[in-house]
Amino acid sequence: MESDGAAVGSRVADRLLEALLAEKPRPLGLATGRTMAPVYAALRQRLGDLEPVRRRAALEGWSSFNLDEYVGLGADHPASFHAAMRRELGDPLGIPPDALRLPDGAAPDPDREARRYGAALAAAGGIGLQILGLGENGHVGFNEPPCAPGARTRCVSLQEATRRQNAAAFGGDPERVPQRSITLGLAEILAAERIVLVVTGASKAAILRRVLEDPPQAAVPASWLLAHPDLTVIADRSALGLSPSPPPAADPRPPGSS
Ligand code: GLP
Protein backbone atom coordinates (compact mmCIF):
# COMPACT_ATOMS: atom_id res chain seq x y z
CA MET A 1 0.00 0.00 0.00
CA GLU A 2 1.22 3.50 -0.85
CA SER A 3 0.00 6.84 0.49
CA ASP A 4 -1.22 8.38 -2.77
CA GLY A 5 -1.17 8.27 -6.56
CA ALA A 6 2.30 9.81 -6.81
CA ALA A 7 3.81 7.24 -4.42
CA VAL A 8 2.07 4.49 -6.39
CA GLY A 9 3.47 5.93 -9.63
CA SER A 10 6.98 5.86 -8.26
CA ARG A 11 6.66 2.21 -7.17
CA VAL A 12 5.28 1.10 -10.54
CA ALA A 13 7.97 3.06 -12.42
CA ASP A 14 10.61 1.09 -10.49
CA ARG A 15 9.09 -2.14 -11.81
CA LEU A 16 9.02 -0.82 -15.37
CA LEU A 17 12.61 0.37 -15.20
CA GLU A 18 13.75 -2.98 -13.85
CA ALA A 19 12.00 -4.70 -16.80
CA LEU A 20 13.56 -2.29 -19.30
CA LEU A 21 17.04 -2.91 -17.91
CA ALA A 22 16.68 -6.71 -17.83
CA GLU A 23 19.30 -8.67 -19.74
CA LYS A 24 16.73 -9.99 -22.19
CA PRO A 25 13.83 -7.54 -22.05
CA ARG A 26 10.41 -8.85 -23.11
CA PRO A 27 7.59 -6.63 -24.42
CA LEU A 28 5.94 -4.42 -21.82
CA GLY A 29 2.14 -4.34 -21.60
CA LEU A 30 1.07 -0.74 -21.06
CA ALA A 31 -2.14 1.04 -20.12
CA THR A 32 -3.50 4.56 -20.47
CA GLY A 33 -5.82 6.56 -18.20
CA ARG A 34 -5.56 8.84 -15.19
CA THR A 35 -3.98 6.19 -12.99
CA MET A 36 -1.03 5.93 -15.37
CA ALA A 37 -0.14 9.65 -15.53
CA PRO A 38 1.95 9.59 -12.30
CA VAL A 39 3.47 6.25 -13.36
CA TYR A 40 4.76 7.66 -16.64
CA ALA A 41 5.88 10.92 -14.96
CA ALA A 42 7.96 8.87 -12.52
CA LEU A 43 9.34 6.69 -15.33
CA ARG A 44 10.44 9.76 -17.31
CA GLN A 45 12.16 11.04 -14.18
CA ARG A 46 13.85 7.70 -13.45
CA LEU A 47 15.14 7.40 -17.03
CA GLY A 48 16.32 11.02 -16.94
CA ASP A 49 18.32 10.29 -13.78
CA LEU A 50 20.15 7.32 -15.37
CA GLU A 51 23.66 7.54 -16.74
CA PRO A 52 23.37 8.23 -20.50
CA VAL A 53 24.73 4.77 -21.42
CA ARG A 54 22.19 2.92 -19.28
CA ARG A 55 19.42 5.23 -20.41
CA ARG A 56 20.23 4.51 -24.04
CA ALA A 57 20.32 0.77 -23.34
CA ALA A 58 16.90 0.92 -21.68
CA LEU A 59 15.35 2.90 -24.52
CA GLU A 60 16.99 1.13 -27.45
CA GLY A 61 15.45 -2.18 -26.47
CA TRP A 62 12.00 -0.64 -25.91
CA SER A 63 9.14 -2.82 -27.06
CA SER A 64 5.60 -2.35 -25.76
CA PHE A 65 2.02 -3.25 -26.59
CA ASN A 66 -0.80 -1.09 -25.23
CA LEU A 67 -4.02 -2.61 -24.03
CA ASP A 68 -6.50 -0.82 -26.18
CA GLU A 69 -7.60 1.90 -28.59
CA TYR A 70 -10.97 3.42 -29.48
CA VAL A 71 -12.46 2.30 -32.80
CA GLY A 72 -12.82 5.28 -35.11
CA LEU A 73 -10.04 7.42 -33.64
CA GLY A 74 -6.88 7.88 -35.67
CA ALA A 75 -3.49 8.32 -34.02
CA ASP A 76 -3.73 12.08 -34.59
CA HIS A 77 -6.99 12.44 -32.58
CA PRO A 78 -6.04 14.12 -29.27
CA ALA A 79 -8.29 11.78 -27.23
CA SER A 80 -6.86 8.62 -28.82
CA PHE A 81 -4.67 6.38 -26.70
CA HIS A 82 -2.04 6.70 -29.44
CA ALA A 83 -1.88 10.44 -28.78
CA ALA A 84 -1.77 9.88 -25.01
CA MET A 85 1.17 7.48 -25.32
CA ARG A 86 3.02 9.85 -27.62
CA ARG A 87 2.52 12.72 -25.14
CA GLU A 88 3.42 10.68 -22.05
CA LEU A 89 6.32 8.58 -23.33
CA GLY A 90 6.95 8.57 -27.09
CA ASP A 91 7.85 12.22 -27.61
CA PRO A 92 9.60 13.01 -24.30
CA LEU A 93 11.70 9.82 -24.40
CA GLY A 94 12.22 9.63 -28.17
CA ILE A 95 10.70 6.14 -28.53
CA PRO A 96 10.02 5.29 -32.19
CA PRO A 97 6.31 4.68 -32.92
CA ASP A 98 6.94 1.13 -34.15
CA ALA A 99 8.35 0.21 -30.72
CA LEU A 100 5.36 1.74 -28.83
CA ARG A 101 2.54 -0.28 -30.34
CA LEU A 102 -1.23 0.13 -30.06
CA PRO A 103 -4.12 -1.23 -32.10
CA ASP A 104 -5.02 1.01 -35.04
CA GLY A 105 -8.41 2.55 -34.20
CA ALA A 106 -8.72 3.95 -37.73
CA ALA A 107 -8.27 0.58 -39.48
CA PRO A 108 -11.08 0.04 -42.03
CA ASP A 109 -11.87 -3.43 -40.62
CA PRO A 110 -11.57 -3.29 -36.79
CA ASP A 111 -12.14 -7.04 -36.30
CA ARG A 112 -9.32 -7.79 -38.68
CA GLU A 113 -7.12 -5.18 -36.97
CA ALA A 114 -7.79 -6.86 -33.60
CA ARG A 115 -6.66 -10.20 -35.08
CA ARG A 116 -3.57 -8.55 -36.58
CA TYR A 117 -2.70 -6.95 -33.23
CA GLY A 118 -3.13 -10.24 -31.33
CA ALA A 119 -0.95 -12.01 -33.88
CA ALA A 120 1.74 -9.27 -33.65
CA LEU A 121 1.85 -9.73 -29.87
CA ALA A 122 2.11 -13.51 -30.23
CA ALA A 123 4.93 -13.10 -32.78
CA ALA A 124 6.78 -10.88 -30.29
CA GLY A 125 6.56 -13.67 -27.69
CA GLY A 126 3.74 -12.26 -25.52
CA ILE A 127 3.95 -9.78 -22.66
CA GLY A 128 6.68 -9.87 -20.01
CA LEU A 129 5.47 -7.26 -17.49
CA GLN A 130 1.82 -6.20 -17.86
CA ILE A 131 0.71 -2.96 -16.16
CA LEU A 132 -3.06 -2.60 -15.67
CA GLY A 133 -5.46 0.04 -14.43
CA LEU A 134 -8.90 -0.90 -13.11
CA GLY A 135 -12.24 0.29 -14.47
CA GLU A 136 -14.98 1.17 -11.98
CA ASN A 137 -17.01 -1.71 -13.42
CA GLY A 138 -14.11 -4.13 -12.96
CA HIS A 139 -12.79 -4.01 -16.52
CA VAL A 140 -9.11 -4.36 -17.38
CA GLY A 141 -8.15 -3.04 -20.78
CA PHE A 142 -11.64 -2.78 -22.25
CA ASN A 143 -12.68 -6.30 -21.24
CA GLU A 144 -16.12 -5.25 -20.09
CA PRO A 145 -18.21 -7.45 -17.78
CA PRO A 146 -19.27 -10.18 -18.17
CA CYS A 147 -15.98 -11.52 -19.48
CA ALA A 148 -14.53 -15.02 -19.35
CA PRO A 149 -10.80 -15.49 -18.71
CA GLY A 150 -10.33 -17.07 -22.14
CA ALA A 151 -11.52 -13.95 -24.04
CA ARG A 152 -9.02 -13.07 -26.75
CA THR A 153 -7.95 -9.80 -28.37
CA ARG A 154 -11.02 -8.43 -30.15
CA CYS A 155 -13.35 -5.60 -30.90
CA VAL A 156 -15.81 -4.81 -28.06
CA SER A 157 -18.75 -2.48 -27.34
CA LEU A 158 -18.20 -0.11 -24.45
CA GLN A 159 -20.71 0.13 -21.62
CA GLU A 160 -22.42 3.39 -20.78
CA ALA A 161 -20.64 3.44 -17.41
CA THR A 162 -17.28 3.20 -19.15
CA ARG A 163 -18.15 5.95 -21.63
CA ARG A 164 -19.18 8.17 -18.69
CA GLN A 165 -15.98 7.31 -16.80
CA ASN A 166 -13.82 8.27 -19.80
CA ALA A 167 -15.81 11.33 -20.92
CA ALA A 168 -13.30 13.88 -19.54
CA ALA A 169 -11.03 13.38 -22.56
CA PHE A 170 -14.01 14.17 -24.82
CA GLY A 171 -15.02 17.53 -23.34
CA GLY A 172 -17.00 15.80 -20.57
CA ASP A 173 -19.62 14.45 -23.01
CA PRO A 174 -20.13 10.65 -22.79
CA GLU A 175 -21.93 10.73 -26.16
CA ARG A 176 -18.68 11.76 -27.83
CA VAL A 177 -16.81 8.74 -26.40
CA PRO A 178 -16.59 6.11 -29.15
CA GLN A 179 -18.94 3.15 -28.77
CA ARG A 180 -16.37 0.50 -29.57
CA SER A 181 -12.76 -0.31 -28.92
CA ILE A 182 -10.14 -2.90 -29.75
CA THR A 183 -8.78 -4.48 -26.59
CA LEU A 184 -6.18 -7.03 -25.70
CA GLY A 185 -8.07 -10.06 -24.38
CA LEU A 186 -8.02 -11.38 -20.83
CA ALA A 187 -6.34 -14.49 -22.30
CA GLU A 188 -3.34 -12.49 -23.54
CA ILE A 189 -3.23 -10.43 -20.34
CA LEU A 190 -3.28 -13.55 -18.15
CA ALA A 191 -0.51 -15.06 -20.31
CA ALA A 192 1.88 -12.26 -19.25
CA GLU A 193 4.84 -13.38 -17.16
CA ARG A 194 4.12 -10.79 -14.45
CA ILE A 195 1.12 -8.54 -13.83
CA VAL A 196 0.93 -5.33 -11.81
CA LEU A 197 -2.59 -4.01 -11.14
CA VAL A 198 -2.48 -0.32 -10.23
CA VAL A 199 -5.42 1.21 -8.36
CA THR A 200 -5.74 4.73 -6.99
CA GLY A 201 -8.53 6.92 -5.66
CA ALA A 202 -11.67 6.44 -3.58
CA SER A 203 -13.83 5.87 -6.69
CA LYS A 204 -12.12 2.48 -7.11
CA ALA A 205 -12.50 1.31 -3.48
CA ALA A 206 -15.76 -0.63 -3.96
CA ILE A 207 -14.63 -2.50 -7.07
CA LEU A 208 -11.14 -3.21 -5.70
CA ARG A 209 -12.74 -4.77 -2.67
CA ARG A 210 -14.82 -7.05 -4.90
CA VAL A 211 -11.72 -7.99 -6.93
CA LEU A 212 -9.81 -8.94 -3.80
CA GLU A 213 -12.56 -10.52 -1.73
CA ASP A 214 -15.10 -12.17 -4.05
CA PRO A 215 -14.42 -15.42 -5.90
CA PRO A 216 -13.13 -14.90 -9.46
CA GLN A 217 -16.13 -14.35 -11.76
CA ALA A 218 -17.10 -13.05 -15.20
CA ALA A 219 -19.07 -10.18 -13.60
CA VAL A 220 -15.74 -8.69 -12.41
CA PRO A 221 -13.22 -9.28 -15.21
CA ALA A 222 -10.26 -8.12 -13.07
CA SER A 223 -11.07 -10.83 -10.52
CA TRP A 224 -9.53 -13.45 -12.87
CA LEU A 225 -6.16 -11.84 -12.23
CA LEU A 226 -6.07 -13.40 -8.78
CA ALA A 227 -5.45 -16.79 -10.40
CA HIS A 228 -2.23 -15.47 -11.99
CA PRO A 229 0.96 -16.86 -10.39
CA ASP A 230 2.77 -13.48 -10.36
CA LEU A 231 0.28 -10.71 -9.59
CA THR A 232 1.18 -7.59 -7.61
CA VAL A 233 -1.54 -5.11 -6.62
CA ILE A 234 -0.22 -1.62 -5.95
CA ALA A 235 -2.91 0.64 -4.48
CA ASP A 236 -3.10 3.87 -2.55
CA ARG A 237 -4.89 4.35 0.76
CA SER A 238 -8.03 5.80 -0.83
CA ALA A 239 -8.48 2.82 -3.16
CA LEU A 240 -8.22 0.56 -0.13
CA GLY A 241 -11.04 2.49 1.56
CA LEU A 242 -8.73 4.18 4.08
CA SER A 243 -8.45 7.88 4.86
CA PRO A 244 -6.05 9.60 2.43
CA SER A 245 -3.33 10.25 5.01
CA PRO A 246 -2.27 7.88 7.77
CA PRO A 247 -2.82 8.99 11.39
CA PRO A 248 0.36 10.58 12.82
CA ALA A 249 2.66 8.07 14.52
CA ALA A 250 2.46 8.19 18.33
CA ASP A 251 5.34 10.14 19.88
CA PRO A 252 7.29 7.60 21.95
CA ARG A 253 8.90 10.33 24.11
CA PRO A 254 7.35 10.99 27.53
CA PRO A 255 5.50 14.33 27.84
CA GLY A 256 7.83 17.24 28.66
CA SER A 257 10.93 15.66 27.13
CA SER A 258 12.53 17.25 24.04
C1 GLP B 1 -9.90 2.69 -19.10
C2 GLP B 1 -8.89 1.88 -19.95
C3 GLP B 1 -8.04 1.06 -19.08
C4 GLP B 1 -7.71 1.88 -17.85
C5 GLP B 1 -8.94 1.93 -16.98
C6 GLP B 1 -8.82 2.85 -15.77
O1 GLP B 1 -11.16 2.71 -19.62
N1 GLP B 1 -9.43 1.08 -20.97
O2 GLP B 1 -6.89 0.64 -19.77
O3 GLP B 1 -6.67 1.28 -17.14
O4 GLP B 1 -10.06 2.22 -17.77
O5 GLP B 1 -8.83 4.20 -16.17
P1 GLP B 1 -8.39 5.38 -15.21
O6 GLP B 1 -6.97 5.13 -14.85
O7 GLP B 1 -8.56 6.63 -16.02
O8 GLP B 1 -9.29 5.33 -14.02
CSV table of C-alpha atoms in Angstrom, one decimal, residues 41-228:
chain,number,residue,atom,x,y,z
A,41,ALA,CA,5.9,10.9,-15.0
A,42,ALA,CA,8.0,8.9,-12.5
A,43,LEU,CA,9.3,6.7,-15.3
A,44,ARG,CA,10.4,9.8,-17.3
A,45,GLN,CA,12.2,11.0,-14.2
A,46,ARG,CA,13.9,7.7,-13.4
A,47,LEU,CA,15.1,7.4,-17.0
A,48,GLY,CA,16.3,11.0,-16.9
A,49,ASP,CA,18.3,10.3,-13.8
A,50,LEU,CA,20.2,7.3,-15.4
A,51,GLU,CA,23.7,7.5,-16.7
A,52,PRO,CA,23.4,8.2,-20.5
A,53,VAL,CA,24.7,4.8,-21.4
A,54,ARG,CA,22.2,2.9,-19.3
A,55,ARG,CA,19.4,5.2,-20.4
A,56,ARG,CA,20.2,4.5,-24.0
A,57,ALA,CA,20.3,0.8,-23.3
A,58,ALA,CA,16.9,0.9,-21.7
A,59,LEU,CA,15.3,2.9,-24.5
A,60,GLU,CA,17.0,1.1,-27.5
A,61,GLY,CA,15.5,-2.2,-26.5
A,62,TRP,CA,12.0,-0.6,-25.9
A,63,SER,CA,9.1,-2.8,-27.1
A,64,SER,CA,5.6,-2.3,-25.8
A,65,PHE,CA,2.0,-3.2,-26.6
A,66,ASN,CA,-0.8,-1.1,-25.2
A,67,LEU,CA,-4.0,-2.6,-24.0
A,68,ASP,CA,-6.5,-0.8,-26.2
A,69,GLU,CA,-7.6,1.9,-28.6
A,70,TYR,CA,-11.0,3.4,-29.5
A,71,VAL,CA,-12.5,2.3,-32.8
A,72,GLY,CA,-12.8,5.3,-35.1
A,73,LEU,CA,-10.0,7.4,-33.6
A,74,GLY,CA,-6.9,7.9,-35.7
A,75,ALA,CA,-3.5,8.3,-34.0
A,76,ASP,CA,-3.7,12.1,-34.6
A,77,HIS,CA,-7.0,12.4,-32.6
A,78,PRO,CA,-6.0,14.1,-29.3
A,79,ALA,CA,-8.3,11.8,-27.2
A,80,SER,CA,-6.9,8.6,-28.8
A,81,PHE,CA,-4.7,6.4,-26.7
A,82,HIS,CA,-2.0,6.7,-29.4
A,83,ALA,CA,-1.9,10.4,-28.8
A,84,ALA,CA,-1.8,9.9,-25.0
A,85,MET,CA,1.2,7.5,-25.3
A,86,ARG,CA,3.0,9.9,-27.6
A,87,ARG,CA,2.5,12.7,-25.1
A,88,GLU,CA,3.4,10.7,-22.0
A,89,LEU,CA,6.3,8.6,-23.3
A,90,GLY,CA,6.9,8.6,-27.1
A,91,ASP,CA,7.8,12.2,-27.6
A,92,PRO,CA,9.6,13.0,-24.3
A,93,LEU,CA,11.7,9.8,-24.4
A,94,GLY,CA,12.2,9.6,-28.2
A,95,ILE,CA,10.7,6.1,-28.5
A,96,PRO,CA,10.0,5.3,-32.2
A,97,PRO,CA,6.3,4.7,-32.9
A,98,ASP,CA,6.9,1.1,-34.1
A,99,ALA,CA,8.3,0.2,-30.7
A,100,LEU,CA,5.4,1.7,-28.8
A,101,ARG,CA,2.5,-0.3,-30.3
A,102,LEU,CA,-1.2,0.1,-30.1
A,103,PRO,CA,-4.1,-1.2,-32.1
A,104,ASP,CA,-5.0,1.0,-35.0
A,105,GLY,CA,-8.4,2.6,-34.2
A,106,ALA,CA,-8.7,3.9,-37.7
A,107,ALA,CA,-8.3,0.6,-39.5
A,108,PRO,CA,-11.1,0.0,-42.0
A,109,ASP,CA,-11.9,-3.4,-40.6
A,110,PRO,CA,-11.6,-3.3,-36.8
A,111,ASP,CA,-12.1,-7.0,-36.3
A,112,ARG,CA,-9.3,-7.8,-38.7
A,113,GLU,CA,-7.1,-5.2,-37.0
A,114,ALA,CA,-7.8,-6.9,-33.6
A,115,ARG,CA,-6.7,-10.2,-35.1
A,116,ARG,CA,-3.6,-8.5,-36.6
A,117,TYR,CA,-2.7,-7.0,-33.2
A,118,GLY,CA,-3.1,-10.2,-31.3
A,119,ALA,CA,-0.9,-12.0,-33.9
A,120,ALA,CA,1.7,-9.3,-33.7
A,121,LEU,CA,1.9,-9.7,-29.9
A,122,ALA,CA,2.1,-13.5,-30.2
A,123,ALA,CA,4.9,-13.1,-32.8
A,124,ALA,CA,6.8,-10.9,-30.3
A,125,GLY,CA,6.6,-13.7,-27.7
A,126,GLY,CA,3.7,-12.3,-25.5
A,127,ILE,CA,3.9,-9.8,-22.7
A,128,GLY,CA,6.7,-9.9,-20.0
A,129,LEU,CA,5.5,-7.3,-17.5
A,130,GLN,CA,1.8,-6.2,-17.9
A,131,ILE,CA,0.7,-3.0,-16.2
A,132,LEU,CA,-3.1,-2.6,-15.7
A,133,GLY,CA,-5.5,0.0,-14.4
A,134,LEU,CA,-8.9,-0.9,-13.1
A,135,GLY,CA,-12.2,0.3,-14.5
A,136,GLU,CA,-15.0,1.2,-12.0
A,137,ASN,CA,-17.0,-1.7,-13.4
A,138,GLY,CA,-14.1,-4.1,-13.0
A,139,HIS,CA,-12.8,-4.0,-16.5
A,140,VAL,CA,-9.1,-4.4,-17.4
A,141,GLY,CA,-8.1,-3.0,-20.8
A,142,PHE,CA,-11.6,-2.8,-22.2
A,143,ASN,CA,-12.7,-6.3,-21.2
A,144,GLU,CA,-16.1,-5.3,-20.1
A,145,PRO,CA,-18.2,-7.5,-17.8
A,146,PRO,CA,-19.3,-10.2,-18.2
A,147,CYS,CA,-16.0,-11.5,-19.5
A,148,ALA,CA,-14.5,-15.0,-19.4
A,149,PRO,CA,-10.8,-15.5,-18.7
A,150,GLY,CA,-10.3,-17.1,-22.1
A,151,ALA,CA,-11.5,-14.0,-24.0
A,152,ARG,CA,-9.0,-13.1,-26.8
A,153,THR,CA,-8.0,-9.8,-28.4
A,154,ARG,CA,-11.0,-8.4,-30.1
A,155,CYS,CA,-13.4,-5.6,-30.9
A,156,VAL,CA,-15.8,-4.8,-28.1
A,157,SER,CA,-18.7,-2.5,-27.3
A,158,LEU,CA,-18.2,-0.1,-24.5
A,159,GLN,CA,-20.7,0.1,-21.6
A,160,GLU,CA,-22.4,3.4,-20.8
A,161,ALA,CA,-20.6,3.4,-17.4
A,162,THR,CA,-17.3,3.2,-19.2
A,163,ARG,CA,-18.1,6.0,-21.6
A,164,ARG,CA,-19.2,8.2,-18.7
A,165,GLN,CA,-16.0,7.3,-16.8
A,166,ASN,CA,-13.8,8.3,-19.8
A,167,ALA,CA,-15.8,11.3,-20.9
A,168,ALA,CA,-13.3,13.9,-19.5
A,169,ALA,CA,-11.0,13.4,-22.6
A,170,PHE,CA,-14.0,14.2,-24.8
A,171,GLY,CA,-15.0,17.5,-23.3
A,172,GLY,CA,-17.0,15.8,-20.6
A,173,ASP,CA,-19.6,14.5,-23.0
A,174,PRO,CA,-20.1,10.6,-22.8
A,175,GLU,CA,-21.9,10.7,-26.2
A,176,ARG,CA,-18.7,11.8,-27.8
A,177,VAL,CA,-16.8,8.7,-26.4
A,178,PRO,CA,-16.6,6.1,-29.2
A,179,GLN,CA,-18.9,3.2,-28.8
A,180,ARG,CA,-16.4,0.5,-29.6
A,181,SER,CA,-12.8,-0.3,-28.9
A,182,ILE,CA,-10.1,-2.9,-29.7
A,183,THR,CA,-8.8,-4.5,-26.6
A,184,LEU,CA,-6.2,-7.0,-25.7
A,185,GLY,CA,-8.1,-10.1,-24.4
A,186,LEU,CA,-8.0,-11.4,-20.8
A,187,ALA,CA,-6.3,-14.5,-22.3
A,188,GLU,CA,-3.3,-12.5,-23.5
A,189,ILE,CA,-3.2,-10.4,-20.3
A,190,LEU,CA,-3.3,-13.6,-18.2
A,191,ALA,CA,-0.5,-15.1,-20.3
A,192,ALA,CA,1.9,-12.3,-19.2
A,193,GLU,CA,4.8,-13.4,-17.2
A,194,ARG,CA,4.1,-10.8,-14.5
A,195,ILE,CA,1.1,-8.5,-13.8
A,196,VAL,CA,0.9,-5.3,-11.8
A,197,LEU,CA,-2.6,-4.0,-11.1
A,198,VAL,CA,-2.5,-0.3,-10.2
A,199,VAL,CA,-5.4,1.2,-8.4
A,200,THR,CA,-5.7,4.7,-7.0
A,201,GLY,CA,-8.5,6.9,-5.7
A,202,ALA,CA,-11.7,6.4,-3.6
A,203,SER,CA,-13.8,5.9,-6.7
A,204,LYS,CA,-12.1,2.5,-7.1
A,205,ALA,CA,-12.5,1.3,-3.5
A,206,ALA,CA,-15.8,-0.6,-4.0
A,207,ILE,CA,-14.6,-2.5,-7.1
A,208,LEU,CA,-11.1,-3.2,-5.7
A,209,ARG,CA,-12.7,-4.8,-2.7
A,210,ARG,CA,-14.8,-7.1,-4.9
A,211,VAL,CA,-11.7,-8.0,-6.9
A,212,LEU,CA,-9.8,-8.9,-3.8
A,213,GLU,CA,-12.6,-10.5,-1.7
A,214,ASP,CA,-15.1,-12.2,-4.1
A,215,PRO,CA,-14.4,-15.4,-5.9
A,216,PRO,CA,-13.1,-14.9,-9.5
A,217,GLN,CA,-16.1,-14.4,-11.8
A,218,ALA,CA,-17.1,-13.0,-15.2
A,219,ALA,CA,-19.1,-10.2,-13.6
A,220,VAL,CA,-15.7,-8.7,-12.4
A,221,PRO,CA,-13.2,-9.3,-15.2
A,222,ALA,CA,-10.3,-8.1,-13.1
A,223,SER,CA,-11.1,-10.8,-10.5
A,224,TRP,CA,-9.5,-13.5,-12.9
A,225,LEU,CA,-6.2,-11.8,-12.2
A,226,LEU,CA,-6.1,-13.4,-8.8
A,227,ALA,CA,-5.5,-16.8,-10.4
A,228,HIS,CA,-2.2,-15.5,-12.0
